[in-house]
């Protein structure tokens, strides 16, 4: 059996090596390293894949969130509601722009923002909600959009972990995650489902004026060459990364199927274990398994992690400490106990190896050892 890894980027690369190497060489030969043709082509191809009007590539997923908030022209002191059980980037940019993060707890089953708790977080200064589509499935966008419409709020979807997942509305229509709110953002960090060979990110919108503004903001706020209408940032996707991502986008749906295949193996072999909960799917979304995350009694979680490590099986805790309890954000005034679901999840979640190159013998080995642990 090959060594088991959390993610296997090298194995994935070897399968598309010829295509990727050619694409890279082509960019080097052109020397159009910044704003080259591949960037425009990639933006067009990703727009088509997602069924969204505007796609603006940028330097990384954190910048995508920041630029989305800048495009909405939120003002210092404005409040932005988001979830505390996510990667730090989401709340970091809210703070950097002088906005105030307001946390709403997540659902204990799907780990996504709980729409029923939005009302109690609403104030006169609330301007936007940033739902995060965590681990590969959508938050309840229908409920969140309805709340936003009633209260005249913007929605920015942090779609770093669910690029390509489908959201299914109650009227039967289907939209890609990240294209439902006013703006959506994603990350091409190498371990994301669509990963570059370095940093990268993008924003999406169906709104022409937000799209135009975001496109200008990522390039210093420039409109015409050397004329600046907005204070912007320097956040561009390298042409090399765009060329690699164009190749990988062709394989993205296959990558999802491979992840879903590994997930159903885990589901079948682990679902009957007492004291362990396999991922709960929401009915209104497909799941593309950026992570396959178990819930285990808090008293046994670290023991299982240790046990697996001894057997050569890596696992990870995403995320051990919810954002409202991070020292950098202590001045927001949240206490332990204020967002109990996220705090409990920090003690009980464990993500298993999940990538496009999982082999049958590896999956069997992992689930056998998890079963053994719970028998003992
Ligand atoms: C990865 C990630 C980001 C940030 O992306 P970077 O490209 O690393 O800046 C933002 N939000 C979530 C939920 C993420 O998982």
XYZ file of C-alpha atoms and ligand atoms in Angstrom:
391
model
C 0.000 0.000 0.000
C 1.244 3.509 -0.798
C 1.781 6.012 1.994
C -1.521 7.624 3.033
C -1.624 11.423 2.780
C -4.201 14.044 3.748
C -3.894 15.395 0.195
C -1.895 13.976 -2.688
C -1.031 16.804 -5.042
C 1.864 14.994 -6.646
C -0.159 11.941 -7.615
C -2.799 14.215 -9.110
C -0.172 16.154 -11.072
C 1.356 13.004 -12.584
C -1.977 12.159 -14.249
C -2.108 15.496 -16.089
C 1.625 16.146 -16.288
C 1.808 16.486 -20.068
C -1.044 18.978 -20.312
C 0.206 21.028 -17.354
C 3.841 21.069 -18.445
C 2.866 22.237 -21.937
C 0.657 24.993 -20.513
C 3.467 26.212 -18.246
C 6.021 26.169 -21.057
C 3.626 28.115 -23.258
C 3.400 30.924 -20.677
C 7.171 30.997 -20.230
C 7.643 31.257 -23.993
C 5.156 34.129 -24.153
C 6.671 35.905 -21.093
C 3.222 37.448 -20.489
C 3.493 36.636 -16.790
C 1.027 39.279 -15.583
C -2.452 39.678 -17.130
C -1.613 37.270 -19.948
C -4.185 35.693 -22.244
C -4.607 32.622 -20.010
C -5.989 34.817 -17.231
C -8.798 36.126 -19.455
C -9.445 32.651 -20.858
C -9.588 31.143 -17.395
C -12.004 33.825 -16.188
C -14.264 33.130 -19.175
C -14.100 29.368 -18.735
C -14.800 29.561 -15.009
C -17.753 31.935 -15.647
C -19.173 29.425 -18.101
C -18.607 26.500 -15.738
C -20.370 28.343 -12.925
C -23.058 29.958 -15.058
C -22.224 33.412 -13.721
C -21.802 36.655 -15.682
C -18.588 38.023 -14.222
C -15.525 36.250 -12.874
C -12.524 38.263 -11.675
C -9.344 36.375 -10.867
C -7.148 37.682 -8.053
C -4.151 36.808 -5.889
C -5.770 34.517 -3.307
C -9.049 33.705 -1.595
C -8.451 36.132 1.265
C -8.018 39.028 -1.163
C -11.142 37.895 -3.003
C -13.133 38.348 0.222
C -11.525 41.715 0.891
C -12.167 43.006 -2.610
C -15.765 41.766 -2.463
C -16.315 43.860 0.672
C -14.560 46.841 -0.927
C -16.757 46.494 -4.021
C -19.841 46.774 -1.801
C -18.425 50.036 -0.385
C -19.072 49.012 3.195
C -18.115 51.748 5.683
C -16.077 51.478 8.890
C -18.337 50.431 11.732
C -20.725 48.550 9.462
C -21.513 45.103 10.809
C -20.931 41.909 8.868
C -22.438 38.664 10.101
C -20.437 35.484 9.627
C -19.783 32.071 11.180
C -17.086 31.453 13.815
C -16.428 27.891 12.629
C -14.324 28.586 9.538
C -10.862 29.546 8.370
C -9.564 32.844 9.768
C -9.535 34.671 6.394
C -13.259 35.300 6.514
C -13.159 37.395 9.680
C -9.677 38.827 9.130
C -10.668 40.940 6.138
C -13.792 42.203 7.900
C -11.513 43.524 10.614
C -8.869 44.909 8.261
C -11.482 47.056 6.553
C -12.612 48.500 9.896
C -15.896 46.612 9.751
C -17.309 44.773 12.741
C -17.621 40.982 12.605
C -20.739 39.632 14.300
C -20.758 35.890 14.794
C -23.749 33.623 14.340
C -23.338 30.002 15.386
C -23.393 27.074 12.969
C -25.688 24.064 12.798
C -24.421 21.038 14.725
C -25.200 18.634 11.861
C -23.823 20.396 8.746
C -21.388 22.902 10.366
C -22.878 25.683 8.203
C -24.335 29.030 9.355
C -27.640 28.542 11.172
C -30.180 30.853 9.484
C -32.498 30.644 12.494
C -29.985 32.564 14.577
C -29.608 35.487 12.153
C -32.458 37.524 13.600
C -30.871 37.878 17.033
C -27.610 39.168 15.476
C -29.301 41.881 13.428
C -28.763 45.542 14.377
C -29.228 48.883 12.614
C -25.640 48.678 11.423
C -25.815 45.216 9.866
C -24.949 45.520 6.182
C -23.871 42.090 4.982
C -23.752 38.366 5.706
C -20.849 36.128 4.719
C -22.030 32.515 4.701
C -19.217 29.981 4.312
C -19.930 26.792 2.349
C -17.863 24.658 4.676
C -16.128 21.394 3.777
C -17.823 21.152 0.360
C -21.561 21.697 0.773
C -23.678 24.838 0.650
C -25.096 26.725 3.579
C -28.883 27.145 3.486
C -28.816 29.916 0.867
C -32.566 30.065 0.369
C -33.175 30.926 4.018
C -30.174 33.258 4.137
C -31.140 35.094 0.919
C -34.698 35.524 2.158
C -33.453 37.028 5.417
C -31.112 39.312 3.472
C -33.867 40.504 1.160
C -36.242 41.325 3.996
C -33.522 43.237 5.837
C -31.818 44.810 2.820
C -28.439 43.149 3.369
C -25.698 42.100 0.979
C -24.543 38.504 0.734
C -20.957 37.477 -0.001
C -20.570 33.702 -0.272
C -17.191 32.441 0.908
C -16.970 29.564 -1.528
C -13.328 28.595 -1.008
C -14.361 25.041 -0.094
C -17.324 24.283 -2.358
C -16.393 25.467 -5.855
C -18.557 23.430 -8.220
C -21.151 22.274 -5.680
C -24.786 22.713 -6.786
C -27.373 24.517 -4.692
C -30.882 23.174 -5.269
C -33.719 25.649 -4.677
C -37.160 24.561 -3.515
C -38.563 25.574 -6.944
C -36.369 22.886 -8.508
C -33.788 25.249 -10.011
C -30.077 24.637 -9.626
C -27.279 27.168 -9.159
C -23.586 26.763 -8.530
C -22.339 27.638 -5.043
C -20.886 31.147 -5.008
C -23.221 32.534 -7.689
C -26.319 33.036 -5.546
C -25.428 36.031 -3.374
C -24.407 39.506 -4.556
C -20.822 38.302 -4.768
C -19.057 34.990 -4.283
C -15.387 34.297 -3.672
C -13.093 31.315 -3.933
C -9.503 30.218 -3.354
C -7.151 28.196 -5.538
C -4.811 27.378 -2.637
C -3.115 24.129 -3.747
C -5.129 21.833 -1.465
C -8.530 23.275 -2.431
C -10.702 21.224 -4.812
C -9.466 23.366 -7.722
C -5.910 24.028 -6.605
C -3.178 26.026 -8.344
C 0.575 25.478 -7.957
C 0.737 28.439 -5.594
C -1.741 31.097 -4.452
C -4.777 32.194 -6.404
C -8.364 33.288 -5.955
C -11.416 34.675 -7.740
C -14.674 36.588 -7.244
C -17.970 36.057 -9.076
C -21.051 38.169 -9.522
C -24.030 38.562 -11.802
C -24.122 42.298 -11.049
C -22.400 44.353 -13.705
C -21.419 47.294 -11.511
C -19.966 45.104 -8.718
C -18.133 43.113 -11.379
C -16.621 46.195 -12.979
C -15.609 47.657 -9.651
C -14.010 44.411 -8.456
C -12.064 44.066 -11.721
C -10.681 47.555 -11.227
C -10.028 47.117 -7.477
C -7.772 44.063 -7.934
C -5.588 46.157 -10.254
C -4.993 49.226 -8.025
C -8.424 50.674 -8.730
C -7.323 51.545 -12.227
C -9.901 52.307 -14.930
C -7.924 53.638 -17.890
C -4.180 53.080 -17.747
C -2.771 55.318 -14.969
C -6.185 56.793 -14.066
C -7.532 55.652 -10.694
C -11.182 55.955 -9.624
C -11.000 53.842 -6.446
C -8.385 53.018 -3.851
C -7.512 49.480 -4.867
C -5.044 46.711 -4.140
C -2.499 44.726 -6.139
C -4.035 41.280 -6.269
C -3.741 39.486 -9.587
C -3.700 35.853 -10.594
C -0.351 34.997 -12.234
C -0.648 33.876 -15.849
C 1.235 30.690 -14.934
C -1.379 29.848 -12.318
C -4.208 30.666 -14.733
C -2.690 28.340 -17.346
C -2.465 25.499 -14.801
C -5.993 26.169 -13.539
C -7.370 26.070 -17.103
C -6.050 22.526 -17.405
C -7.362 21.483 -14.002
C -10.809 23.050 -14.495
C -11.365 20.508 -17.305
C -10.963 17.773 -14.683
C -12.853 19.381 -11.810
C -16.060 17.371 -12.177
C -14.007 14.165 -12.304
C -12.155 15.289 -9.192
C -15.494 15.774 -7.426
C -16.606 12.272 -8.431
C -13.378 10.778 -7.082
C -13.837 12.590 -3.767
C -17.492 11.536 -3.614
C -16.447 7.939 -4.266
C -14.034 7.992 -1.351
C -16.734 9.631 0.805
C -19.251 6.910 0.067
C -16.716 4.256 0.990
C -16.187 5.996 4.325
C -19.969 6.391 4.762
C -20.684 2.721 4.164
C -17.939 1.427 6.395
C -18.248 3.937 9.254
C -21.920 4.831 9.551
C -22.857 2.109 12.046
C -20.204 2.903 14.614
C -21.501 3.978 18.007
C -19.903 7.261 19.131
C -19.028 8.408 15.630
C -21.072 10.557 13.250
C -20.293 10.572 9.513
C -20.928 13.802 7.532
C -24.577 14.856 7.375
C -25.702 15.988 3.901
C -28.114 18.861 3.519
C -30.947 18.045 1.089
C -30.526 21.327 -0.839
C -26.911 20.897 -1.976
C -24.503 18.455 -3.520
C -21.412 17.709 -1.449
C -18.007 17.837 -3.124
C -16.074 16.786 -0.016
C -13.329 19.312 0.302
C -13.081 17.604 3.680
C -14.607 14.384 5.004
C -15.226 15.354 8.610
C -16.331 13.034 11.401
C -17.818 14.001 14.736
C -16.586 11.970 17.674
C -17.232 12.276 21.403
C -14.857 14.974 22.633
C -13.274 12.592 25.165
C -12.171 10.179 22.408
C -11.352 12.482 19.491
C -7.677 13.080 20.280
C -7.194 9.410 21.186
C -8.521 8.364 17.789
C -6.255 10.889 16.069
C -3.262 9.515 17.979
C -4.258 5.896 17.266
C -4.570 6.578 13.545
C -1.244 8.367 13.492
C 0.423 5.307 15.012
C -1.056 3.234 12.175
C 0.268 5.652 9.548
C -3.059 7.384 8.909
C -2.933 11.206 9.022
C -5.997 13.183 10.138
C -6.625 16.840 10.942
C -8.785 18.990 13.194
C -10.437 21.739 11.142
C -10.885 23.923 13.215
C -9.769 23.462 16.843
C -10.540 26.964 18.146
C -13.523 28.924 16.798
C -12.698 32.435 15.657
C -14.575 34.266 18.422
C -12.152 32.744 20.966
C -8.948 33.635 19.087
C -6.690 36.057 20.949
C -6.465 38.475 18.004
C -10.224 38.959 18.186
C -10.598 39.058 21.981
C -11.658 42.715 21.896
C -14.877 41.728 20.134
C -15.923 40.628 23.605
C -17.079 37.062 23.039
C -16.734 34.655 25.976
C -16.461 30.916 26.139
C -19.973 29.570 25.961
C -21.286 32.352 23.718
C -21.300 30.200 20.559
C -21.612 26.702 21.993
C -22.016 24.670 18.809
C -18.800 25.969 17.236
C -16.965 25.470 20.517
C -18.200 21.887 20.808
C -17.248 21.158 17.188
C -13.720 22.368 17.883
C -13.445 19.511 20.378
C -15.219 16.824 18.387
C -14.437 17.087 14.651
C -11.805 15.069 12.830
C -11.155 15.182 9.078
C -9.918 12.033 7.339
C -7.603 11.806 4.315
C -9.599 13.053 1.321
C -8.290 13.706 -2.172
C -8.567 12.588 -5.765
C -5.934 9.851 -5.534
C -7.319 7.742 -2.664
C -6.778 4.049 -3.384
C -9.124 1.235 -2.471
C -6.618 -0.518 -0.199
C -5.928 2.779 1.596
C -9.634 3.429 2.182
C -10.102 -0.121 3.482
C -7.075 0.233 5.755
C -8.323 3.526 7.194
C -11.858 2.347 7.902
C -10.650 -0.999 9.317
C -8.521 0.850 11.836
C -11.315 3.221 12.800
C -13.603 0.239 13.363
C -10.893 -1.439 15.477
C -10.499 1.672 17.604
C -14.174 1.770 18.476
C -14.312 -1.978 19.201
C -11.502 -1.773 21.734
C -8.808 28.696 2.020
C -9.886 29.564 2.541
C -9.862 30.962 2.422
C -8.664 31.740 1.999
O -8.056 31.401 0.844
P -6.517 31.776 0.567
O -6.427 31.552 -0.918
O -5.679 30.847 1.347
O -6.311 33.201 0.922
C -10.974 31.675 2.824
N -12.028 31.077 3.364
C -12.100 29.737 3.518
C -13.312 29.139 4.116
C -11.022 28.941 3.131
O -11.094 27.607 3.314
